[in-house]
Structure formats: structure tokens, C-alpha cells
Coordinates of C-alpha atoms in Angstrom, one line a residue:
Chain A
M1 CA 32.0 -18.1 9.0
T2 CA 28.9 -19.4 10.3
K3 CA 26.2 -20.6 8.2
P4 CA 23.4 -18.1 7.9
Q5 CA 20.1 -19.1 9.7
F6 CA 19.1 -18.2 6.6
G7 CA 19.6 -18.1 2.2
L8 CA 23.7 -19.6 1.2
D9 CA 26.2 -18.6 2.7
D10 CA 28.7 -16.8 0.4
D11 CA 30.6 -20.1 -0.6
A12 CA 27.1 -21.8 -1.8
L13 CA 26.4 -18.4 -3.4
A14 CA 29.4 -18.1 -5.6
G15 CA 28.7 -22.3 -6.8
Q16 CA 25.3 -21.6 -8.1
P17 CA 24.9 -22.5 -11.5
T18 CA 24.4 -19.8 -13.9
V19 CA 22.4 -19.9 -17.1
Y20 CA 24.8 -17.8 -18.6
R21 CA 28.3 -17.2 -20.5
P22 CA 31.3 -16.4 -18.9
G23 CA 32.1 -12.3 -19.5
L24 CA 28.8 -11.6 -20.5
F25 CA 29.3 -8.1 -18.6
A26 CA 33.4 -7.9 -19.7
D27 CA 34.1 -4.6 -19.5
R28 CA 30.9 -2.9 -18.5
V29 CA 30.4 -1.2 -14.8
V30 CA 27.8 -2.0 -13.1
L31 CA 26.7 -0.2 -9.5
I32 CA 24.5 -2.4 -7.0
S33 CA 23.0 -0.7 -3.5
G34 CA 22.5 -2.4 -0.4
A35 CA 25.1 -5.2 -2.4
G36 CA 26.8 -5.8 1.5
S37 CA 24.2 -8.7 2.3
G38 CA 21.0 -11.1 1.3
I39 CA 19.6 -10.0 -2.3
G40 CA 22.1 -7.4 -3.3
K41 CA 24.9 -9.4 -2.4
A42 CA 23.4 -12.1 -4.6
I43 CA 23.4 -9.9 -7.5
A44 CA 27.0 -8.5 -6.9
F45 CA 28.5 -12.3 -7.2
L46 CA 26.4 -13.2 -10.4
F47 CA 28.0 -9.8 -12.1
A48 CA 31.4 -10.7 -10.8
R49 CA 31.3 -14.3 -11.3
L50 CA 29.9 -12.6 -15.6
G51 CA 33.3 -10.0 -15.7
A52 CA 31.8 -6.9 -14.4
K53 CA 33.3 -4.2 -13.1
L54 CA 31.5 -3.1 -9.9
A55 CA 30.9 -0.5 -7.7
I56 CA 28.6 -1.4 -4.3
C57 CA 27.1 0.9 -2.1
G58 CA 25.6 0.2 1.3
R59 CA 25.0 1.7 4.8
D60 CA 27.5 -0.6 6.5
L61 CA 31.1 0.0 5.2
E62 CA 32.3 -3.0 7.0
K63 CA 30.3 -5.3 5.3
L64 CA 31.0 -3.6 1.8
Q65 CA 34.5 -4.3 2.6
A66 CA 34.1 -7.7 3.1
T67 CA 32.5 -8.3 -0.1
A68 CA 35.1 -6.8 -2.1
P69 CA 37.7 -9.2 -1.6
R70 CA 35.1 -12.1 -3.0
L71 CA 33.8 -9.8 -5.7
R72 CA 37.3 -9.9 -7.2
E73 CA 37.6 -13.5 -6.6
L74 CA 34.7 -14.5 -8.8
G75 CA 36.0 -12.4 -11.6
S76 CA 35.4 -8.7 -11.2
P77 CA 38.2 -6.8 -12.7
D78 CA 37.9 -3.7 -10.2
V79 CA 35.5 -3.1 -7.3
F80 CA 34.8 0.5 -5.9
V81 CA 33.4 0.4 -2.6
Q82 CA 31.0 3.6 -0.9
S83 CA 29.3 3.7 2.1
M84 CA 26.8 6.1 2.3
T85 CA 22.6 6.0 2.8
I86 CA 20.0 6.4 -0.3
R87 CA 17.8 8.6 1.4
D88 CA 20.7 11.5 1.2
P89 CA 20.2 12.9 -2.0
E90 CA 24.0 14.5 -1.5
Q91 CA 24.7 11.4 -0.5
V92 CA 23.9 10.4 -3.9
D93 CA 25.6 12.8 -6.1
A94 CA 28.7 12.6 -4.3
L95 CA 28.6 8.5 -4.6
M96 CA 27.4 9.0 -9.1
D97 CA 30.7 11.2 -9.3
A98 CA 32.7 9.0 -7.8
V99 CA 31.8 5.9 -10.1
W100 CA 32.3 8.2 -12.6
T101 CA 35.8 9.5 -11.9
H102 CA 37.2 6.2 -10.8
F103 CA 35.1 3.8 -13.7
G104 CA 34.6 6.8 -16.0
Q105 CA 31.5 5.1 -17.3
L106 CA 28.8 3.2 -15.9
D107 CA 26.5 0.4 -17.6
V108 CA 24.2 -0.6 -15.5
L109 CA 22.5 1.0 -12.3
V110 CA 20.8 -1.7 -10.0
N111 CA 18.4 -0.4 -7.2
N112 CA 18.3 -3.1 -4.5
A113 CA 18.5 -1.1 -1.5
G114 CA 15.5 -0.8 1.0
G115 CA 14.2 -2.2 3.2
Q116 CA 10.6 -2.5 5.5
F117 CA 9.6 -3.9 9.0
P118 CA 6.3 -6.5 9.3
K119 CA 3.6 -4.2 11.4
A120 CA -0.4 -3.9 11.1
A121 CA -1.0 -0.8 9.0
I122 CA -3.2 0.6 12.3
E123 CA -0.5 0.6 14.4
L124 CA 2.3 2.6 11.8
S125 CA 4.3 5.3 13.6
G126 CA 4.5 8.6 11.4
N127 CA 8.6 7.1 11.8
G128 CA 7.8 4.0 10.7
W129 CA 5.9 5.1 7.7
R130 CA 8.1 8.1 6.4
A131 CA 11.6 5.7 6.6
V132 CA 10.0 3.1 4.1
V133 CA 8.8 5.5 2.1
D134 CA 12.0 7.7 2.2
T135 CA 14.7 4.8 1.8
N136 CA 12.5 3.2 -1.1
L137 CA 10.8 5.2 -2.7
N138 CA 12.8 8.9 -2.6
G139 CA 16.0 7.0 -1.8
T140 CA 15.5 4.9 -5.5
W141 CA 14.7 8.1 -7.2
Y142 CA 17.2 10.0 -6.1
M143 CA 19.7 7.0 -7.1
M144 CA 17.5 6.3 -10.9
Q145 CA 17.6 10.4 -12.1
A146 CA 21.3 10.9 -10.7
A147 CA 22.3 8.1 -13.4
A148 CA 20.1 8.8 -15.8
K149 CA 21.5 13.2 -15.7
R150 CA 25.0 11.9 -16.0
W151 CA 24.3 9.3 -18.9
R152 CA 22.2 12.3 -20.5
D153 CA 25.2 14.2 -19.7
H154 CA 27.7 11.6 -21.0
G155 CA 25.4 10.9 -24.2
Q156 CA 25.7 7.3 -23.3
P157 CA 22.9 4.4 -22.7
G158 CA 21.8 3.1 -19.3
N159 CA 20.1 1.0 -18.0
I160 CA 18.5 0.4 -14.5
V161 CA 16.3 -2.5 -13.3
N162 CA 14.9 -2.0 -9.9
I163 CA 14.4 -4.3 -7.0
V164 CA 11.0 -3.6 -5.6
L165 CA 8.0 -6.3 -4.8
P166 CA 5.2 -7.7 -6.5
I167 CA 2.6 -5.2 -5.0
D168 CA -1.2 -6.6 -7.7
R169 CA -2.8 -7.9 -4.6
G170 CA -1.3 -5.2 -2.1
T171 CA 1.5 -6.5 0.6
P172 CA -0.9 -6.9 4.3
G173 CA 1.0 -6.0 6.8
A174 CA 3.3 -4.0 5.7
A175 CA 1.2 -1.0 3.8
H176 CA 4.3 1.2 4.1
T177 CA 6.6 -0.7 1.4
G178 CA 3.8 -2.6 -0.7
A179 CA 3.1 1.8 -1.3
A180 CA 6.8 2.6 -1.6
R181 CA 7.2 -0.3 -4.3
A182 CA 3.9 0.5 -6.3
G183 CA 5.3 4.2 -6.3
V184 CA 9.0 2.5 -8.1
I185 CA 7.3 -0.2 -10.3
Y186 CA 4.7 3.2 -11.7
L187 CA 7.6 5.9 -11.5
A188 CA 9.9 3.1 -13.7
K189 CA 7.0 3.1 -16.0
T190 CA 7.0 6.8 -16.1
V191 CA 10.8 7.8 -17.1
A192 CA 11.1 4.2 -19.6
V193 CA 8.9 6.8 -21.6
E194 CA 10.1 9.7 -20.7
W195 CA 13.9 8.4 -20.9
A196 CA 14.1 6.7 -23.7
P197 CA 15.5 9.5 -25.3
Y198 CA 18.3 8.5 -23.7
D199 CA 18.5 5.9 -24.8
I200 CA 18.2 4.6 -21.3
R201 CA 16.0 1.4 -20.0
V202 CA 14.0 1.4 -16.8
N203 CA 12.4 -2.1 -15.0
C204 CA 11.9 -3.9 -12.2
V205 CA 12.2 -7.4 -10.7
A206 CA 9.7 -7.8 -8.2
P207 CA 10.7 -10.9 -5.5
G208 CA 8.2 -13.2 -4.2
T209 CA 9.2 -14.4 -0.8
I210 CA 13.1 -15.0 -1.1
E211 CA 14.9 -16.7 1.2
S212 CA 18.1 -14.5 2.3
S213 CA 19.0 -13.1 5.3
G214 CA 16.6 -10.6 5.4
F215 CA 14.0 -13.3 7.4
Q216 CA 15.6 -12.5 10.4
Y217 CA 13.2 -9.6 10.7
Y218 CA 10.7 -11.1 10.8
P219 CA 8.8 -13.2 13.8
P220 CA 9.6 -17.0 13.3
A221 CA 5.7 -18.0 13.0
A222 CA 5.2 -15.9 9.6
V223 CA 8.9 -16.8 8.2
E224 CA 7.3 -20.8 9.1
R225 CA 4.3 -19.4 6.9
F226 CA 6.4 -18.0 4.2
R227 CA 6.4 -21.3 1.9
Y228 CA 3.3 -21.6 1.8
S229 CA 2.2 -18.2 0.4
N230 CA 2.3 -19.2 -3.6
P231 CA 1.4 -22.3 -5.2
M232 CA 5.1 -23.6 -5.7
K233 CA 4.5 -24.3 -2.2
R234 CA 8.4 -23.0 -1.8
T235 CA 10.3 -19.9 -1.4
G236 CA 12.7 -18.8 -4.0
S237 CA 16.0 -18.0 -3.9
V238 CA 18.7 -15.1 -3.8
H239 CA 20.2 -16.2 -6.9
D240 CA 16.5 -16.1 -8.7
I241 CA 16.4 -12.6 -8.4
A242 CA 20.0 -12.5 -9.3
E243 CA 19.4 -14.2 -12.8
A244 CA 16.2 -11.9 -13.2
V245 CA 18.3 -8.8 -12.8
V246 CA 21.0 -10.1 -15.4
Y247 CA 18.2 -11.1 -17.6
L248 CA 16.9 -7.4 -17.9
A249 CA 20.5 -6.1 -17.6
A250 CA 22.1 -7.8 -20.3
P251 CA 21.3 -7.9 -24.0
S252 CA 18.4 -10.3 -23.9
G253 CA 16.2 -7.3 -21.8
K254 CA 17.4 -5.1 -25.1
F255 CA 13.6 -4.9 -26.5
V256 CA 12.5 -4.7 -23.0
N257 CA 11.1 -1.8 -21.1
G258 CA 8.7 -0.4 -18.0
E259 CA 7.8 -3.9 -17.1
T260 CA 8.3 -5.1 -14.0
L261 CA 8.9 -9.2 -13.6
I262 CA 7.7 -10.4 -11.1
V263 CA 9.6 -13.2 -9.6
D264 CA 7.6 -15.4 -6.3
G265 CA 6.4 -18.8 -7.9
G266 CA 2.9 -17.4 -8.5
S267 CA 2.2 -16.0 -4.9
V268 CA 0.1 -12.8 -6.7
L269 CA -2.3 -15.6 -8.6
W270 CA -2.8 -18.1 -4.8
G271 CA -1.7 -17.7 -1.7
D272 CA -2.0 -16.1 1.3
L273 CA 1.2 -13.9 2.9
W274 CA 1.4 -12.6 5.7
V275 CA 5.0 -11.0 7.1
T276 CA 3.3 -9.8 10.6
E277 CA 1.5 -12.7 12.5
K278 CA -1.4 -13.3 10.5
P279 CA -4.6 -12.4 11.9
D280 CA -7.2 -14.1 13.6
Y281 CA -9.6 -12.5 11.6
F282 CA -8.1 -14.3 8.3
K283 CA -7.9 -18.1 10.0
V284 CA -10.9 -19.3 7.8
Chain B
M1 CA 20.4 -22.7 -58.3
N2 CA 20.3 -19.4 -57.0
P3 CA 21.0 -18.4 -53.5
K4 CA 18.2 -17.7 -51.7
P5 CA 17.3 -14.0 -51.1
K6 CA 17.5 -12.5 -47.8
P7 CA 14.1 -12.3 -46.3
K8 CA 13.0 -8.6 -46.2
F9 CA 11.8 -8.9 -43.1
G10 CA 14.1 -10.6 -40.1
P11 CA 17.2 -12.6 -39.9
A12 CA 18.4 -14.6 -42.7
D13 CA 19.3 -17.9 -41.0
E14 CA 22.9 -17.5 -41.6
A15 CA 22.4 -14.8 -39.3
L16 CA 20.4 -16.3 -37.2
A17 CA 22.8 -18.8 -36.6
T18 CA 25.3 -16.7 -35.6
M19 CA 23.3 -14.1 -33.3
P20 CA 24.8 -13.9 -30.2
T21 CA 23.0 -15.5 -27.2
V22 CA 24.2 -14.7 -23.5
F23 CA 23.2 -18.0 -22.5
R24 CA 25.9 -20.5 -21.8
D25 CA 26.5 -23.1 -24.8
D26 CA 24.9 -26.6 -23.0
L27 CA 22.0 -24.7 -21.4
F28 CA 19.9 -27.2 -22.9
A29 CA 21.9 -30.1 -23.6
D30 CA 19.8 -32.8 -24.0
K31 CA 16.7 -31.6 -22.5
V32 CA 14.0 -32.2 -25.2
V33 CA 12.5 -29.2 -26.3
I34 CA 8.8 -28.8 -28.7
V35 CA 8.3 -25.4 -30.4
S36 CA 5.0 -25.1 -32.4
G37 CA 4.9 -22.8 -35.8
A38 CA 8.7 -23.0 -36.0
G39 CA 8.8 -23.3 -39.9
S40 CA 9.3 -19.6 -40.0
G41 CA 9.5 -16.6 -38.1
I42 CA 9.9 -16.4 -34.3
G43 CA 9.1 -20.3 -33.6
K44 CA 12.3 -20.0 -36.2
A45 CA 14.7 -18.1 -33.6
I46 CA 13.1 -19.9 -30.1
A47 CA 14.0 -23.6 -31.9
F48 CA 17.6 -22.6 -33.8
L49 CA 18.0 -20.9 -30.0
F50 CA 17.3 -24.1 -28.3
A51 CA 19.7 -26.1 -30.6
R52 CA 22.3 -23.7 -30.0
L53 CA 22.2 -24.3 -27.0
G54 CA 22.3 -28.1 -27.0
A55 CA 18.0 -29.3 -27.4
K56 CA 17.0 -32.0 -28.9
L57 CA 13.8 -30.1 -30.6
A58 CA 10.6 -31.7 -31.6
I59 CA 9.2 -29.1 -33.6
C60 CA 5.9 -28.5 -35.5
G61 CA 3.9 -26.8 -38.1
R62 CA 2.0 -26.7 -41.0
K63 CA 4.0 -26.5 -43.9
P64 CA 6.1 -29.4 -44.4
E65 CA 8.9 -28.2 -46.7
K66 CA 9.0 -25.9 -44.2
L67 CA 9.8 -27.9 -41.0
E68 CA 12.2 -30.2 -43.0
D69 CA 14.4 -27.0 -44.0
C70 CA 14.3 -25.8 -40.5
A71 CA 14.8 -28.9 -39.2
E72 CA 18.2 -30.5 -41.5
K73 CA 19.3 -26.5 -39.9
L74 CA 18.8 -27.7 -36.1
A75 CA 20.9 -30.4 -36.3
V76 CA 23.5 -28.9 -37.3
L77 CA 23.6 -26.8 -35.0
S78 CA 22.7 -28.9 -31.9
G79 CA 24.6 -32.2 -33.3
R80 CA 21.6 -33.6 -31.8
E81 CA 18.2 -35.6 -32.6
V82 CA 15.5 -33.3 -34.5
F83 CA 11.7 -34.5 -34.9
W84 CA 9.1 -32.7 -37.4
H85 CA 5.9 -33.5 -37.5
P86 CA 4.1 -31.0 -40.1
M87 CA 0.0 -30.7 -38.5
T88 CA -2.6 -28.0 -37.5
I89 CA -2.5 -27.2 -33.9
R90 CA -6.8 -26.1 -34.2
D91 CA -6.9 -30.1 -34.5
P92 CA -7.6 -31.7 -31.6
A93 CA -6.3 -35.7 -32.4
D94 CA -3.8 -33.7 -34.7
V95 CA -2.4 -31.9 -31.8
D96 CA -3.0 -35.4 -30.0
A97 CA -0.9 -37.8 -32.3
F98 CA 1.7 -35.0 -32.5
L99 CA 2.1 -35.4 -28.5
S100 CA 2.3 -39.3 -28.8
K101 CA 5.3 -39.3 -31.9
V102 CA 7.2 -37.3 -29.6
W103 CA 7.0 -38.8 -25.9
D104 CA 7.2 -42.1 -27.9
R105 CA 10.7 -40.4 -29.6
F106 CA 12.3 -38.8 -27.1
G107 CA 10.2 -40.3 -23.9
T108 CA 9.5 -37.5 -22.4
V109 CA 9.4 -33.5 -23.2
D110 CA 11.1 -30.7 -20.7
V111 CA 9.9 -27.7 -22.5
L112 CA 7.2 -26.8 -24.8
V113 CA 6.9 -23.3 -26.8
N114 CA 3.4 -22.7 -27.6
N115 CA 4.7 -20.9 -30.2
A116 CA 2.2 -20.8 -33.3
G117 CA -0.5 -18.6 -34.0
G118 CA -1.6 -15.7 -36.6
Q119 CA -3.8 -13.1 -37.2
F120 CA -4.9 -10.7 -39.8
A121 CA -5.1 -7.5 -39.4
A122 CA -8.5 -6.3 -39.5
L123 CA -10.6 -3.3 -37.9
A124 CA -13.3 -5.5 -35.7
I125 CA -16.1 -3.8 -37.4
D126 CA -14.9 -5.6 -40.5
F127 CA -14.5 -8.5 -39.1
T128 CA -16.5 -12.0 -40.7
V129 CA -16.9 -15.2 -38.7
K130 CA -15.2 -17.2 -40.1
G131 CA -12.1 -15.2 -39.8
W132 CA -12.9 -14.7 -35.9
N133 CA -13.5 -18.4 -35.0
A134 CA -10.4 -19.3 -37.0
V135 CA -8.1 -16.6 -35.1
I136 CA -9.8 -18.0 -31.8
D137 CA -9.6 -21.5 -33.0
T138 CA -5.9 -21.0 -33.2
N139 CA -3.9 -19.1 -31.0
L140 CA -6.7 -19.8 -28.0
N141 CA -8.4 -23.3 -28.6
G142 CA -5.2 -24.5 -30.7
S143 CA -2.5 -23.2 -27.8
W144 CA -5.2 -25.0 -25.3
Y145 CA -5.0 -28.2 -27.1
M146 CA -1.3 -28.2 -27.1
M147 CA -0.7 -27.0 -23.0
Q148 CA -3.4 -29.8 -21.7
G149 CA -2.1 -32.5 -23.9
A150 CA 1.6 -31.8 -23.1
A151 CA 0.0 -31.4 -19.0
K152 CA -1.5 -35.0 -19.1
R153 CA 1.4 -37.2 -20.0
W154 CA 3.7 -34.8 -17.9
V155 CA 1.2 -35.6 -15.2
A156 CA 0.8 -39.8 -16.3
Q157 CA 4.7 -39.8 -15.8
S158 CA 5.4 -37.6 -12.9
R159 CA 7.7 -35.9 -14.6
P160 CA 8.1 -31.8 -14.0
G161 CA 7.3 -29.6 -16.8
C162 CA 7.8 -26.2 -18.0
I163 CA 4.7 -24.0 -20.6
I164 CA 6.1 -21.0 -22.4
T165 CA 3.1 -19.2 -25.2
I166 CA 4.0 -16.4 -27.1
T167 CA 0.7 -14.3 -27.1
A168 CA 0.9 -10.1 -27.1
A169 CA 1.7 -7.4 -25.1
V170 CA -2.8 -6.6 -24.9
D171 CA -3.0 -4.2 -21.9
R172 CA -3.5 -1.5 -23.5
G173 CA -5.4 -3.4 -26.3
L174 CA -4.5 -4.0 -29.8
T175 CA -6.1 -2.0 -32.3
G176 CA -6.9 -3.7 -35.6
M177 CA -6.4 -7.2 -34.5
A178 CA -9.2 -7.3 -31.9
H179 CA -9.4 -10.7 -32.6
T180 CA -6.5 -11.9 -31.5
T181 CA -6.2 -9.4 -28.7
A182 CA -9.1 -12.0 -27.1
S183 CA -7.1 -14.4 -27.7
R184 CA -3.9 -13.9 -26.3
A185 CA -5.5 -12.4 -23.6
G186 CA -7.3 -15.5 -23.0
V187 CA -3.9 -17.1 -23.7
N188 CA -2.4 -14.5 -20.9
F189 CA -4.9 -15.8 -18.2
L190 CA -5.2 -19.3 -18.8
S191 CA -1.9 -19.7 -17.9
K192 CA -2.2 -18.2 -15.0
T193 CA -4.8 -20.4 -14.2
L194 CA -3.2 -23.5 -15.3
A195 CA 0.1 -22.2 -12.9
V196 CA -2.0 -22.7 -10.1
E197 CA -3.6 -25.6 -10.5
W198 CA -0.8 -27.5 -12.0
A199 CA 2.0 -26.3 -9.2
P200 CA 0.8 -29.9 -7.7
Y201 CA 1.7 -31.6 -10.6
N202 CA 5.5 -29.1 -11.0
I203 CA 4.6 -27.7 -13.8
R204 CA 5.3 -23.9 -14.6
V205 CA 2.9 -22.0 -17.2
N206 CA 4.4 -19.1 -18.7
C207 CA 4.1 -16.3 -21.7
V208 CA 6.3 -13.7 -23.6
A209 CA 4.1 -10.7 -25.0
P210 CA 5.7 -9.8 -27.6
G211 CA 5.5 -6.5 -29.1
A212 CA 6.1 -4.8 -32.6
I213 CA 9.3 -7.8 -33.5
E214 CA 10.2 -7.4 -36.8
S215 CA 9.6 -10.9 -39.1
T216 CA 8.5 -13.3 -41.7
G217 CA 5.0 -11.9 -39.8
F218 CA 5.4 -8.6 -41.7
H219 CA 4.9 -10.1 -44.1
N220 CA 1.4 -10.4 -43.4
Y221 CA 0.3 -6.5 -43.1
K222 CA -0.1 -4.8 -46.0
E223 CA 3.4 -3.0 -46.7
E224 CA 2.3 0.5 -46.4
H225 CA 1.7 -0.2 -43.3
V226 CA 4.9 -1.3 -41.8
P227 CA 7.2 1.5 -41.3
S228 CA 4.4 2.8 -38.7
F229 CA 5.7 -0.3 -36.3
S230 CA 8.7 0.8 -36.1
K231 CA 7.1 4.0 -34.2
C232 CA 4.5 2.5 -32.1
N233 CA 6.9 2.4 -28.5
P234 CA 9.3 5.2 -27.1
M235 CA 12.5 2.8 -28.3
L236 CA 11.3 4.1 -31.5
H237 CA 12.6 0.4 -33.0
T238 CA 11.2 -2.7 -33.4
G239 CA 12.5 -5.5 -31.4
D240 CA 14.3 -8.9 -33.1
V241 CA 13.4 -12.3 -33.1
Q242 CA 16.7 -13.0 -31.0
D243 CA 14.8 -10.7 -28.1
I244 CA 12.0 -13.4 -27.9
A245 CA 14.0 -16.9 -28.2
E246 CA 16.5 -15.2 -25.3
A247 CA 12.9 -14.5 -23.2
V248 CA 11.5 -17.8 -23.6
V249 CA 15.2 -19.6 -22.6
Y250 CA 15.1 -17.2 -19.7
L251 CA 11.7 -18.8 -18.6
A252 CA 12.8 -21.6 -19.4
A253 CA 15.9 -22.3 -18.1
P254 CA 16.8 -22.9 -14.6
S255 CA 16.9 -18.9 -14.2
G256 CA 13.3 -19.0 -14.8
K257 CA 12.4 -21.4 -12.0
F258 CA 10.5 -19.7 -9.3
V259 CA 8.4 -17.7 -11.9
T260 CA 5.5 -18.8 -12.9
G261 CA 1.7 -17.2 -13.7
E262 CA 3.7 -14.6 -15.0
V263 CA 3.7 -13.0 -18.6
L264 CA 7.0 -11.6 -19.9
N265 CA 6.4 -8.4 -22.2
V266 CA 9.0 -7.3 -24.5
E267 CA 7.5 -4.3 -26.1
G268 CA 9.8 -1.9 -25.8
G269 CA 7.4 -0.1 -23.7
M270 CA 4.8 -0.1 -26.0
M271 CA 1.8 -0.3 -24.3
L272 CA 3.2 2.7 -21.8
W273 CA 3.4 4.8 -25.1
G274 CA 3.0 4.8 -29.1
E275 CA 0.5 3.4 -31.5
F276 CA -0.1 0.0 -33.4
W277 CA -2.5 0.1 -36.0
P278 CA -1.6 -2.2 -38.3
S279 CA -4.3 -2.2 -40.5
G280 CA -3.9 1.7 -40.8
K281 CA -4.5 4.2 -38.8
P282 CA -7.9 6.0 -39.2
E283 CA -8.4 9.2 -39.8
Y284 CA -10.6 9.7 -36.4
F285 CA -7.2 9.6 -34.4
N286 CA -4.9 11.8 -36.7
V287 CA -5.4 14.2 -34.2

């Protein structure tokens, strides 16, 4: 396998130092969507190293099947794979049933699946808008509710971590995903309250510019500027996001609920992020 | 000598020393960590966790006997050097002297945890000028003296730094504690500003904002109001001091290396649902 253009290859990812103790997720079952590449894969790698049993889903069966053996090598005692799209509520339901049948439990749901493409809002097509909202907002919601219903019905506590984006200053060049992710952030706050009686915690992690295979979808000129979009003047690593997710999912986060943990090097405070090429108007 | 009675609120030292942690044993091996207000409550829990993770600790606080007792226990937990020094963060000269001693002793510092601070419950209409000034002076001014004092030393040494301040979850205000709300909100936004200004020096600046955390700090409130604290968030229980200690470690460790200017709320969802009335709920709000 050649080194990917962006992000860490599997060996580098597997060797990232972690702050967490070995065995932290022993006997726990963690479901990660979009685990075949990028941030999702990094999250799956870290949970595997901490001993979790894993269920991974995504659209590309080949990628998932290539990832699964690696997760077992890293320490996951059982890896369940299902290809599906979170955009289809029936497929989400079938996935959840399959996970419960296979493991008899689910402890953590990491809603990582999602995506967007750079486009000035004025140019967005109806289909483009709907595709992003349908995946990032609706798909995430189907997963959240399907998991919560089963936790409620089994009388088991639950834990949801959604991967979103820092939306505090908007997301110029990606209005569709800004709307969808903001929706998820406030959805999470709302169900953090509604589902507290079921002992289900709901939180989000909002990554800023994290160098991952996802960078290939942006114009090279924009990618070159990504590291100047925060006061640290660098991009983050997929492992930074994985460690944030584990913090919230583990007992360390047991009194954190309805929170969005921003991991962005301060980009919501300073910096000018354009995922499209920066319009001349803003070159001041 | 009689054994020490178990504190009424929060874990006893023995329990604190063995609380499960998510972090690996040697995570802070030989790193130097300052914790202010480490003699009791949340500050002590933070110091205990860093000690268990191998850090060398410098602790300060106002009461020498509490610090000395805590320092002895930290040395046992860490097997490493502990420096303790009684002082108040309200006095910039005290802060300067303390930081100079710490730097002299350890050569440098890796993490500053600004935990010292306090408040008392009262309705704003009843505040005295003295009471108001005391809270602002400690929580806002004192935290600032510590932050700037540490940052100047890091810049002089061309070394990276990391500051974590314990504030409060203030997004909906904090009724019955308007003075501390103002001071903590000040620190939250001071931290965001410094996170940008001090990024060129490789200093990260973050806050942990606790909600109702059961600790010795509960003694500062009237006993009849304490039971309501476990009903002020949708989880219907209070947090424990370890929740705050683990949040601090997450931000201070390499796990937080791309996190700056952030306020991590650890409050069980209190800002989304629940009412917190540490001074008692006025009749008007009984609806």
C-alpha cells in the first residue's frame, strides 16, 4: 500500500501514542459509521487498541473488509462489518438489529459517517444541498434514534458521540454542511435532555481542519491554506479526534452531556477558512 | 488519635487516591504541573490525578496545613518531588514570588492549572461592594496574574505552555452567584483571547467549566440548599471531582494538543435543563 497523500497510513496510525490505558474498552461494543477511511478509521483504530469489540459500517464494503483484520490485530476481539448507507432508515434499522443480534449489546455509537463538497452557496444545486443534509443531518438522526430505541427497550444505558464541525462562525464555501452540522449539534443538545431519563449521554466532537484522506476532495490551492485557518497555524491529526471521542465515550466523560467539544486549534477564534478558493473580495 | 472522619461531601483522600482513571500510568512522567487551590476539593482531586500519572507537582493555596498534608500524599502517589507554598493569587507579588520559586526549583513548568477561586451564594440585590470585589479579585484578577506570570516565563524560556482554568458553566447565567458568573465568564473569554494572542508562543489556553460537582466546596452552601444540587441537570445527579480532574488531564495531555480557546463544560447538561439556586429558590420561580 502506498502512503496516502494526506493523513496517516495504517502503520503510522496504529503507532500513534495514546493517553489512555490499555483495556479501557474491554467488553464494550462500539459502533462506528464511516469507519473505512479518514477520521472514522482513526477512531476505529483507537477503540480497537483499547480492546473494544467493534461494529463498523460504511458504503464501501471493500474498504471495511480491508480495515476489519487490522482492527483485530490491534486488539479488538470481535469486529462486525456491514455495508450500508445511513441515508436509508431501513438500512439503519437492519444494521442496529444485526449489531444487537451479533453482540447482544451496544455501549457506544460514534456517528462519524458524513461528507460534504466545497461549493459557493449561490451555486448549490437542489440535489447537492439535499444530499448533504440527507446524509449529515437525517442519516445521523436515523442512527441516533435507532440506537436510543434499542437502549430504551433493553433497559441499557447508552452513549452517542457525533462528529460534526465547528460552526460558530459559519462555514463559508460549505453552507450545506454548516446547516446540517449545526442541526446535529442542537439535536444532540435536545436529546441529551429528552434521553437523560434513559441514561443515554449525547455529545459531539467538532473537528477543525484535520489532515485526512478527506482533503483530496478540496482544491489544492485551498488545501495549501488550511493550516493558516487557526492561530496554531497547523492542521490537526485524525488521532486528535479519536482521542476526543474516547474522552467523551469513556468514564472520563460520564458527567458531560449535550456538549460539543471543539478540536480545531482555535479556528473559531481566529483564521479564515475557505474550502473553496477564496473569493477575491475577501483578499484584504 | 481518632481516625479522620470521612468528609461529608466528596471522596476521602484514600478513595480519591484509588479512583479508576481512563489514563495510562506514566502519562505525565516527570512533567511539572502547577495546581492552585490544591488543598481541598476539586483542586486536590486534580493534583492527586496528576501525581498518579507521574507528574512533579507545585501546589499553592492559602492554608499551609492543608497544603502540607496534600503534598505528603502527592509525594507518595507520584514518588516524585512536590513543592508547596502558601499564598493568595489575589496578590500579584505573591503570584510572582510563587512562580519564581517553582521555576527555580524545577527549571520549567509544563502545565498550569488555575483552580483556585471561590464564591459564596447570595442574591445579587444583596451583594456588598466588598463581597463583589473579593470574588472578582480572586476568580478573575487572580487567575489572570497566574496566567500572565506563567506565560512570561514560558516566553522567556522559549518553551511551550499549557494553561487550564477551572471556571463554571455560565451560558445561562448562574442565579444566586452573579459575582462568580461575571468573573468566570470573564476568564472563559480571557482564555479565548489569549489562545489567539499566545498561539505564536505555542501556549494553549483552555477552560474546564464544572456544573454541580460534589466536593468539600459544598460546605460553602447552606445545608438545606444542597439536596437541590443533584436535581439541577437532566442526569439528576451531581458530578464527582474525578470528572473534573479527567477533563483537565484530557486537555493538558497530548490528547488536547489541537484544542485551544475551548471551554469544556462538565455539567451533566445543566445548561440545557435544570435550575440551580445555591442561595435558595425565590418564591417567584415556584411555578
